[in-house]
Structures are given as structure tokens and as C-alpha cells.
DNA sequence: CTGGGGAAGGGGCCC
DNA sequence: CGGGCCCCTTCCCCA
């Protein structure tokens, strides 16, 4: 993603999604589990396997779920939105509140068998060794051959791969937790040039954005190209739930998933548009946290959350106010800072550190390995 | 009020 | 073309 102008991007996104009722928070769908959970929890391996695979990607059912923009906190109230809460939702079913204690008890029993001791919480293995290997255990000793240090890694590039889904091979260099970015995302996202073999680029005739693959360009034109949106001749498939129009049926199908939410969690009934979103959600049930911080051993279920956490270990935060120079670990914190007024005139933009980068843009991203001393 | 964590969303890219 | 994964971002909640 291009980040040289995130404020503009945010504004664009706000505009882009303003018309669309989809915004965060999945909704509850029909609960298909028996009302009474088994008296004895299944083996964690069976549970995890079922948790991951036991969902529908119901392409047959295009009926949308609740599409309200800001549903209440479902986890607290258990009062999941009914179809009445959305003008287009037709299939959302409210779970009977009396089922929740049973669900929670059932989950607690399963979780007790899944969760490691607190001291071991940050380690994904071997407690999760029996999980269905979607997140296969990976030895932290290989990931972090040296003791924790606040010094920048000597060879940051060595640490490109950091994914429990793809553990490093024995002959590969150890991945660096500090650089959690995948290799393929470095150049285009950060604007930092990296030495990579020249490959043919596929350029969008409407907005001049280029992509390394034709499929990338194709998807861009199908879904994202704002410049092409004015060309109605290109659009022939319209979404029946919102005003979106697409140039191909495949693009429309992909979009409709965000309305129909075909991937359903059979433990709590929440529905998601993509399987991997459900996958992440299921971790909230199992307590699986495959991403751990090497500084404090705190573990996270989401890689991005670990990345944000790493900023808290950094002396110099990633986002800085151009007015007062104060740094923040998250852009949202900086935004709050700016919204509240930092007291310095003209402090309306922020910049990424470090200073070595050109500062012609008001919003720049820190290169993955610079100035961050965490890990 | 601020900072941080949890959860979830969409876009980009590779296979 | 579609699935899967990664990334960044956002929203909400809490200490």
C-alpha cells in the first residue's frame, strides 16, 4: 500500500466506504451447534481442527447478514443484532442468551487444555503442537539465536520471514522479529528502494499505477481504480446490496462476500467475509497466540498487533508530530494528538522517522529496520 | 486524557 | 481466477 500520503488515503477510504454499510464487526448468524454442548470437551486437537474447518463458505446463500455499521458490543451483551437492525440483512439470528453460559463453560474447559502455563504463554509450542499445524510450532531459539538486545540487528534483511505458517527451514537464516514485513512488501509500501531484479510492470491506463503481475493490475482495475470508476462502460456488474459496480462477475462475487459473510464461526455464530478472518477470530476462542515479543515474551494472536506492540519497546516511535516532534507508536495516537491540537502552529501533518529519509512528504513510513530498537 | 491491546476490515501480491 | 497470506489501518475498550 502506498503510504506517502496516508491522510489523503484515509480521506479517500472514508469517502470510499461512506456509502457502504460494511464497517467492522462481524455479525451473528444462525447457530447450528446443538443447544447443549458436550459434557466433556473434545481433545484439543479435535477441537482446533473443527474450529478451523467447521465453517461454511456458503456461496449458495447470498442472503446478507446484518450490515449495520456499528453494532453493539456483542461479546458483552450477547444481544446480537437481528435482521431488523439492517435494512438488507435477512439471515442474522439472535442466539438465545441462555446458551451463552453453556458455550462459555464449554470453551473454558477446552481452553484449559489448550492454554500453557503463564510462563510459557508466549511460546506457541509445544502446547499448540497438536493444533492442525496451520500455525506449526516454530522454535524461538532459531528465531532469536542471541539474547534479547535493544540494539538493531546486524543483518536486518536476514529476518524477512517471520511467519509461523512458514517456519524457517534449518538452512535458512533466522527471521528477525523486528522486521515483520514480508519481503515482497518492502519496496512498494515504504518507497524505499531495494535491490531486486527488474521485472516487467503492468500499468493501469486509468491511473498509471503499475503492478508486478497482470493479475495485480487486473484486480486493481476490478476493485480499486478510482480513475476507472468514471468510466461506466467498464462497469457492468452492480452489487444488489450497495452501489458498488464492477467490471467482472468475479469482482462482484468477491465483493458480495463482504455482504453475505459466508464464513461462520460455529462457536459463537459470528460471520466473516474471508476464511482467514474467521481463522483469526477462532484464535480468540482457542487462546492461540503464535506471535510473541522477544522483549517481554508477551504473545499476540495477530501479527499486526505484535508489530504495534513492538513500537512500545522503541525509544523513538514510528509516528512523529511535525509540530512538536513528539513521537507515537500508532498513527491513531498521533491523530488524536493532532486533533486535540499539539499547540504548535502548522502541526497538521506527521512524518515517519528517521530523519535520514527525505521529508518532502508529510507522511512517510519508517523503513522496517531503522531506529526501531525493539527486539 | 493518554497509551496500549484486542479484534476486525480491506488492499496488494503471490501461487 | 480464486485462495491464501501479509500488511496497514481502524475501531473499541481498558488501565
Coordinates of C-alpha atoms (C1' of nucleotides) in Angstrom, one line a residue:
Chain A
X1 CA 0.0 0.0 0.0
X2 CA 1.2 3.4 -0.8
X3 CA 1.7 5.4 2.3
X4 CA 3.3 8.6 1.3
X5 CA 0.0 10.3 1.9
X6 CA -1.9 8.4 4.5
X7 CA -4.1 11.3 5.4
X8 CA -5.3 11.6 1.9
X9 CA -5.6 7.8 1.9
X10 CA -7.7 7.9 5.0
X11 CA -9.9 10.6 3.5
X12 CA -10.2 8.5 0.4
X13 CA -11.1 5.5 2.4
X14 CA -13.6 7.4 4.4
X15 CA -15.2 8.6 1.2
X16 CA -14.8 5.2 -0.4
X17 CA -16.6 3.3 2.2
X18 CA -19.0 6.0 3.3
X19 CA -21.8 4.6 1.2
X20 CA -21.1 1.0 2.1
X21 CA -22.8 -0.4 5.2
X22 CA -20.0 -2.7 5.9
X23 CA -17.7 -1.5 8.6
X24 CA -16.1 -3.7 11.1
X25 CA -17.6 -6.1 13.5
X26 CA -19.0 -9.3 12.1
X27 CA -22.5 -10.3 12.9
X28 CA -24.0 -13.4 14.4
X29 CA -25.6 -15.9 12.1
X30 CA -27.6 -19.0 12.6
X31 CA -26.2 -21.1 15.4
X32 CA -26.1 -24.6 14.1
X33 CA -24.4 -26.3 17.1
X34 CA -26.7 -28.3 19.4
X35 CA -28.0 -26.1 22.2
X36 CA -26.4 -28.4 24.7
X37 CA -22.6 -28.7 24.3
X38 CA -21.0 -32.0 25.1
X39 CA -20.4 -32.6 28.7
X40 CA -16.8 -33.4 28.2
X41 CA -14.7 -31.2 26.0
X42 CA -13.2 -32.9 23.0
X43 CA -9.5 -33.4 22.6
X44 CA -7.9 -30.0 21.7
X45 CA -6.7 -31.4 18.5
X46 CA -10.2 -32.3 17.5
X47 CA -11.4 -29.0 18.8
X48 CA -8.9 -27.0 16.9
X49 CA -9.4 -29.0 13.8
X50 CA -13.1 -28.4 14.0
X51 CA -12.7 -24.8 14.9
X52 CA -10.7 -24.1 11.8
X53 CA -12.5 -26.2 9.3
X54 CA -16.0 -26.1 10.7
X55 CA -17.4 -23.2 8.8
X56 CA -19.3 -22.7 5.7
X57 CA -18.3 -20.7 2.8
X58 CA -21.8 -20.7 1.6
X59 CA -21.7 -19.3 -1.8
X60 CA -25.1 -20.7 -2.5
X61 CA -26.6 -18.4 0.0
X62 CA -26.3 -14.9 -1.0
X63 CA -28.5 -13.6 1.6
X64 CA -26.6 -10.9 3.6
X65 CA -26.1 -10.8 7.3
X66 CA -26.6 -7.8 9.5
X67 CA -24.8 -4.9 7.8
X68 CA -25.3 -2.3 10.4
X69 CA -22.3 -0.1 10.7
X70 CA -21.8 -0.1 14.4
X71 CA -23.4 -3.0 16.2
X72 CA -23.1 -3.0 20.0
X73 CA -20.6 -5.0 21.8
X74 CA -21.8 -8.4 21.1
X75 CA -19.4 -10.2 23.3
X76 CA -20.7 -8.3 26.3
X77 CA -24.3 -8.3 25.8
X78 CA -24.8 -11.4 23.8
X79 CA -27.5 -9.4 22.2
X80 CA -26.5 -9.9 18.7
X81 CA -28.3 -7.9 16.1
X82 CA -31.3 -9.4 14.5
X83 CA -32.1 -8.9 10.9
X84 CA -34.4 -6.0 11.8
X85 CA -31.3 -3.9 12.6
X86 CA -30.3 -3.8 9.0
X87 CA -32.3 -2.9 6.0
X88 CA -30.8 -5.7 4.0
X89 CA -29.9 -8.3 6.5
X90 CA -32.2 -11.3 6.3
X91 CA -30.4 -14.2 7.9
X92 CA -29.0 -13.0 11.1
X93 CA -30.4 -14.9 14.1
X94 CA -30.1 -13.9 17.6
X95 CA -28.6 -16.5 19.9
X96 CA -30.6 -17.4 22.9
X97 CA -28.9 -15.8 25.9
X98 CA -29.3 -18.9 28.0
X99 CA -27.0 -20.7 25.6
X100 CA -24.0 -18.5 26.4
X101 CA -23.1 -19.8 29.8
X102 CA -23.0 -23.2 28.3
X103 CA -20.9 -22.0 25.5
X104 CA -18.5 -20.3 27.8
X105 CA -18.2 -23.2 30.1
X106 CA -17.6 -25.4 27.1
X107 CA -14.9 -23.1 25.8
X108 CA -13.3 -22.7 29.2
X109 CA -12.9 -26.4 29.5
X110 CA -11.4 -26.6 26.1
X111 CA -9.2 -23.6 26.7
X112 CA -7.9 -25.0 29.9
X113 CA -6.5 -27.9 28.0
X114 CA -5.1 -25.6 25.3
X115 CA -3.5 -22.9 27.4
X116 CA 0.0 -23.2 28.6
X117 CA 1.2 -22.1 31.9
X118 CA 1.6 -18.3 32.2
X119 CA 5.4 -18.5 32.0
X120 CA 5.1 -20.4 28.8
X121 CA 2.3 -18.4 27.4
X122 CA 4.4 -16.6 24.9
X123 CA 5.7 -19.8 23.4
X124 CA 3.5 -21.3 20.7
X125 CA 5.0 -24.7 21.2
X126 CA 4.8 -27.3 22.3
X127 CA 1.4 -26.6 23.8
X128 CA 0.0 -26.0 20.4
X129 CA 1.8 -28.8 18.8
X130 CA -1.4 -30.7 18.4
X131 CA -3.1 -27.9 16.6
X132 CA -3.8 -28.6 13.0
X133 CA -0.5 -27.1 12.0
X134 CA -1.9 -24.1 10.4
X135 CA 0.5 -22.4 12.8
X136 CA 3.0 -25.0 13.1
X137 CA 5.3 -24.6 16.1
X138 CA 8.5 -22.8 15.3
X139 CA 11.5 -22.8 17.6
X140 CA 12.1 -19.4 19.1
X141 CA 15.7 -20.3 19.6
X142 CA 16.1 -20.4 15.9
X143 CA 14.2 -17.1 15.5
X144 CA 16.2 -15.4 18.2
X145 CA 19.6 -17.0 18.3
X146 CA 21.0 -14.2 20.5
X147 CA 19.8 -12.9 23.8
X148 CA 17.3 -10.1 23.6
X149 CA 19.0 -6.9 22.7
X150 CA 18.0 -3.3 22.2
X151 CA 20.5 -2.9 19.5
X152 CA 19.4 -3.0 15.9
X153 CA 20.0 -6.3 14.3
X154 CA 23.3 -6.6 12.4
X155 CA 21.6 -8.1 9.4
X156 CA 18.1 -7.0 9.3
X157 CA 17.5 -8.4 5.9
X158 CA 18.1 -11.8 7.3
X159 CA 14.9 -11.6 9.2
X160 CA 12.5 -11.3 6.5
X161 CA 10.4 -14.4 7.2
X162 CA 8.6 -14.4 10.4
X163 CA 5.6 -16.5 10.0
X164 CA 4.5 -19.5 12.0
X165 CA 2.7 -20.6 8.9
X166 CA 6.0 -21.0 7.2
X167 CA 8.7 -21.8 9.7
X168 CA 12.2 -21.2 8.7
X169 CA 14.0 -24.1 7.3
X170 CA 17.0 -25.3 9.0
X171 CA 19.3 -24.0 6.4
X172 CA 17.6 -20.5 6.2
X173 CA 18.8 -17.6 8.2
X174 CA 16.8 -16.9 11.2
X175 CA 14.0 -14.5 10.8
X176 CA 14.1 -11.2 12.6
X177 CA 11.1 -10.4 14.7
X178 CA 11.9 -6.7 14.3
X179 CA 11.2 -6.8 10.6
X180 CA 7.8 -8.4 10.4
X181 CA 7.3 -7.3 6.9
X182 CA 7.3 -9.8 4.2
X183 CA 10.0 -9.4 1.5
X184 CA 7.5 -8.6 -1.2
X185 CA 6.0 -5.7 0.6
X186 CA 9.1 -3.7 1.2
X187 CA 9.7 -1.6 -1.8
X188 CA 6.3 -0.6 -2.9
X189 CA 4.9 0.1 0.5
X190 CA 7.7 2.1 2.0
X191 CA 9.0 3.8 -1.0
X192 CA 12.4 2.6 0.0
X193 CA 14.3 1.2 -3.0
X194 CA 15.6 -2.2 -2.6
X195 CA 17.8 -4.2 -4.9
X196 CA 15.6 -6.5 -6.8
X197 CA 15.7 -8.0 -10.3
X198 CA 13.9 -5.9 -12.8
X199 CA 10.6 -7.3 -13.8
X200 CA 8.0 -6.1 -16.3
X201 CA 5.4 -3.8 -14.9
X202 CA 1.8 -3.7 -15.8
X203 CA 0.5 -0.2 -15.7
X204 CA -3.1 0.9 -15.3
X205 CA -4.1 3.1 -18.2
X206 CA -6.5 5.0 -16.0
X207 CA -4.4 6.0 -13.0
X208 CA -0.9 4.9 -14.1
X209 CA -0.3 2.7 -11.1
X210 CA 1.9 -0.2 -12.0
X211 CA 1.9 -3.8 -10.8
X212 CA 4.4 -6.6 -11.0
X213 CA 1.8 -9.1 -12.2
X214 CA -1.0 -8.9 -14.7
X215 CA -3.4 -10.3 -12.1
X216 CA -2.4 -7.5 -9.8
X217 CA -3.3 -5.0 -12.4
X218 CA -6.4 -6.8 -13.2
X219 CA -7.6 -6.8 -9.6
X220 CA -6.7 -3.2 -9.3
X221 CA -8.9 -2.3 -12.3
X222 CA -11.6 -4.5 -11.0
X223 CA -11.8 -3.3 -7.5
X224 CA -9.8 -0.2 -6.7
X225 CA -9.1 2.0 -9.6
X226 CA -10.8 5.3 -8.7
X227 CA -9.9 6.8 -12.1
X228 CA -11.7 4.0 -13.9
X229 CA -14.8 4.5 -11.8
X230 CA -15.9 7.3 -14.0
X231 CA -15.8 5.0 -17.0
X232 CA -19.2 3.4 -16.7
X233 CA -18.6 1.5 -19.8
X234 CA -16.2 -0.6 -17.9
X235 CA -18.7 -1.5 -15.2
X236 CA -21.4 -3.9 -15.9
X237 CA -21.9 -5.8 -12.7
X238 CA -23.6 -4.0 -9.8
X239 CA -23.9 -5.1 -6.3
X240 CA -27.5 -5.5 -5.2
X241 CA -26.7 -4.6 -1.6
X242 CA -24.8 -1.4 -2.2
X243 CA -23.9 1.0 -5.0
X244 CA -20.7 -0.7 -6.0
X245 CA -20.3 -1.6 -9.6
X246 CA -17.6 -3.9 -11.0
X247 CA -16.2 -4.8 -14.4
X248 CA -16.4 -8.5 -13.9
X249 CA -18.6 -11.1 -12.3
X250 CA -15.7 -12.4 -10.3
X251 CA -15.0 -9.0 -8.8
X252 CA -18.6 -8.7 -7.9
X253 CA -18.6 -12.1 -6.3
X254 CA -15.7 -11.2 -4.2
X255 CA -17.4 -8.0 -3.1
X256 CA -20.6 -9.8 -2.3
X257 CA -18.8 -11.9 0.2
X258 CA -18.4 -8.8 2.3
X259 CA -22.2 -8.7 2.4
X260 CA -23.1 -12.3 2.7
X261 CA -20.3 -13.2 5.2
X262 CA -20.2 -16.8 4.3
X263 CA -17.6 -17.9 6.8
X264 CA -19.3 -18.6 10.0
X265 CA -17.9 -19.5 13.4
X266 CA -19.8 -22.3 14.9
X267 CA -18.8 -21.5 18.4
X268 CA -20.2 -18.0 18.6
X269 CA -22.0 -17.6 15.3
X270 CA -20.1 -14.6 14.1
X271 CA -19.6 -14.4 10.3
X272 CA -16.8 -13.2 8.2
X273 CA -16.2 -12.4 4.6
X274 CA -13.0 -14.4 4.3
X275 CA -11.8 -17.6 5.8
X276 CA -8.6 -16.1 7.2
X277 CA -10.7 -13.5 9.1
X278 CA -12.5 -16.4 10.7
X279 CA -9.2 -18.1 11.3
X280 CA -8.1 -15.1 13.3
X281 CA -11.3 -14.9 15.1
X282 CA -11.1 -18.5 16.1
X283 CA -7.9 -17.7 17.9
X284 CA -9.9 -15.6 20.2
X285 CA -11.7 -18.8 21.2
X286 CA -8.7 -21.1 21.4
X287 CA -6.4 -18.6 23.0
X288 CA -3.8 -19.4 20.5
X289 CA -1.2 -16.6 20.3
X290 CA 1.5 -17.6 17.9
X291 CA 3.3 -14.2 17.7
X292 CA 5.4 -13.4 20.7
X293 CA 7.5 -10.4 21.6
X294 CA 11.1 -11.3 22.3
X295 CA 11.5 -8.5 24.7
X296 CA 8.7 -9.1 27.2
X297 CA 7.5 -12.5 26.0
X298 CA 4.1 -11.2 25.6
X299 CA 2.2 -13.1 22.9
X300 CA -0.3 -12.0 20.4
X301 CA -2.8 -13.7 18.2
X302 CA -2.3 -11.2 15.4
X303 CA 0.9 -10.3 13.8
X304 CA -0.1 -6.7 13.3
X305 CA -0.8 -6.4 17.0
X306 CA 2.6 -7.6 17.7
X307 CA 4.0 -5.1 15.3
X308 CA 2.2 -2.4 17.1
X309 CA 3.4 -3.7 20.4
X310 CA 7.0 -3.6 19.3
X311 CA 6.7 0.1 19.0
X312 CA 6.2 0.3 22.7
X313 CA 9.7 -1.0 23.1
X314 CA 11.2 1.5 20.8
X315 CA 12.8 4.6 22.2
X316 CA 11.8 6.6 19.1
X317 CA 8.3 5.9 18.0
X318 CA 7.3 5.4 14.4
X319 CA 5.0 8.3 14.1
X320 CA 6.0 11.8 15.0
X321 CA 4.3 15.1 15.1
X322 CA 5.8 17.6 12.7
X323 CA 4.9 20.4 15.0
X324 CA 6.2 19.4 18.4
X325 CA 8.3 16.4 17.5
X326 CA 6.6 14.1 19.9
X327 CA 6.6 10.5 18.7
X328 CA 3.8 8.0 18.9
X329 CA 3.7 4.2 18.5
X330 CA 0.5 4.4 16.5
X331 CA -0.9 6.6 13.9
X332 CA -4.2 6.7 15.7
X333 CA -2.4 8.2 18.7
X334 CA -0.8 10.8 16.6
X335 CA -4.1 11.6 15.0
X336 CA -5.6 12.1 18.4
X337 CA -2.7 14.3 19.3
X338 CA -3.2 16.4 16.3
X339 CA -7.0 16.5 16.7
X340 CA -6.5 17.8 20.2
X341 CA -4.1 20.4 18.9
X342 CA -0.5 19.9 19.8
X343 CA 0.0 23.6 20.5
X344 CA 2.4 24.2 17.7
X345 CA 1.1 26.1 14.7
X346 CA 1.0 24.2 11.5
X347 CA 1.2 20.9 13.2
X348 CA -1.3 19.3 10.9
X349 CA 0.8 16.6 9.4
X350 CA 3.2 14.0 10.7
X351 CA 6.1 12.2 9.4
X352 CA 7.8 8.9 9.8
X353 CA 11.1 8.7 11.2
X354 CA 14.0 8.5 10.7
X355 CA 15.2 11.9 9.6
X356 CA 17.5 10.3 7.1
X357 CA 14.6 9.9 4.9
X358 CA 13.5 12.7 2.6
X359 CA 10.9 14.8 4.2
X360 CA 9.2 16.2 1.2
X361 CA 6.2 14.1 2.1
X362 CA 4.3 15.0 5.2
X363 CA 3.6 11.3 5.8
X364 CA 6.4 8.9 5.3
X365 CA 7.0 5.5 6.6
X366 CA 9.8 4.3 8.6
X367 CA 11.9 1.7 6.8
X368 CA 11.4 -1.6 8.5
X369 CA 14.8 -1.7 10.3
X370 CA 15.5 1.9 11.1
X371 CA 15.6 3.4 14.5
X372 CA 13.4 0.8 16.0
X373 CA 15.4 -0.7 18.8
X374 CA 12.9 -3.2 19.9
X375 CA 13.9 -6.8 19.6
Chain B
dC1 C1' -6.6 12.1 28.8
dT2 C1' -3.2 9.1 27.1
dG3 C1' -1.2 4.8 25.8
dG4 C1' -1.7 0.2 24.7
dG5 C1' -4.1 -4.2 23.5
dG6 C1' -7.7 -6.9 21.0
dA7 C1' -10.3 -7.6 17.1
dA8 C1' -11.5 -6.9 12.6
dG9 C1' -11.5 -4.6 7.9
dG10 C1' -9.8 -4.1 3.0
dG11 C1' -5.9 -3.8 -0.4
dG12 C1' -1.9 -5.9 -2.5
dC13 C1' 0.6 -9.6 -4.0
dC14 C1' 2.0 -14.5 -4.9
dC15 C1' 0.9 -19.1 -6.1
Chain C
dC1 C1' -9.4 -16.8 -11.5
dG2 C1' -9.6 -17.7 -6.8
dG3 C1' -7.4 -18.8 -2.4
dG4 C1' -4.2 -17.7 0.9
dC5 C1' -1.2 -14.7 3.2
dC6 C1' 0.7 -10.3 4.6
dC7 C1' 0.3 -5.6 5.5
dC8 C1' -1.6 -1.4 7.2
dT9 C1' -5.3 0.7 9.3
dT10 C1' -9.3 1.4 12.1
dC11 C1' -12.4 1.0 15.9
dC12 C1' -13.3 -0.2 20.5
dC13 C1' -12.2 -0.9 25.1
dC14 C1' -9.5 -0.6 29.3
dA15 C1' -5.8 0.6 32.7

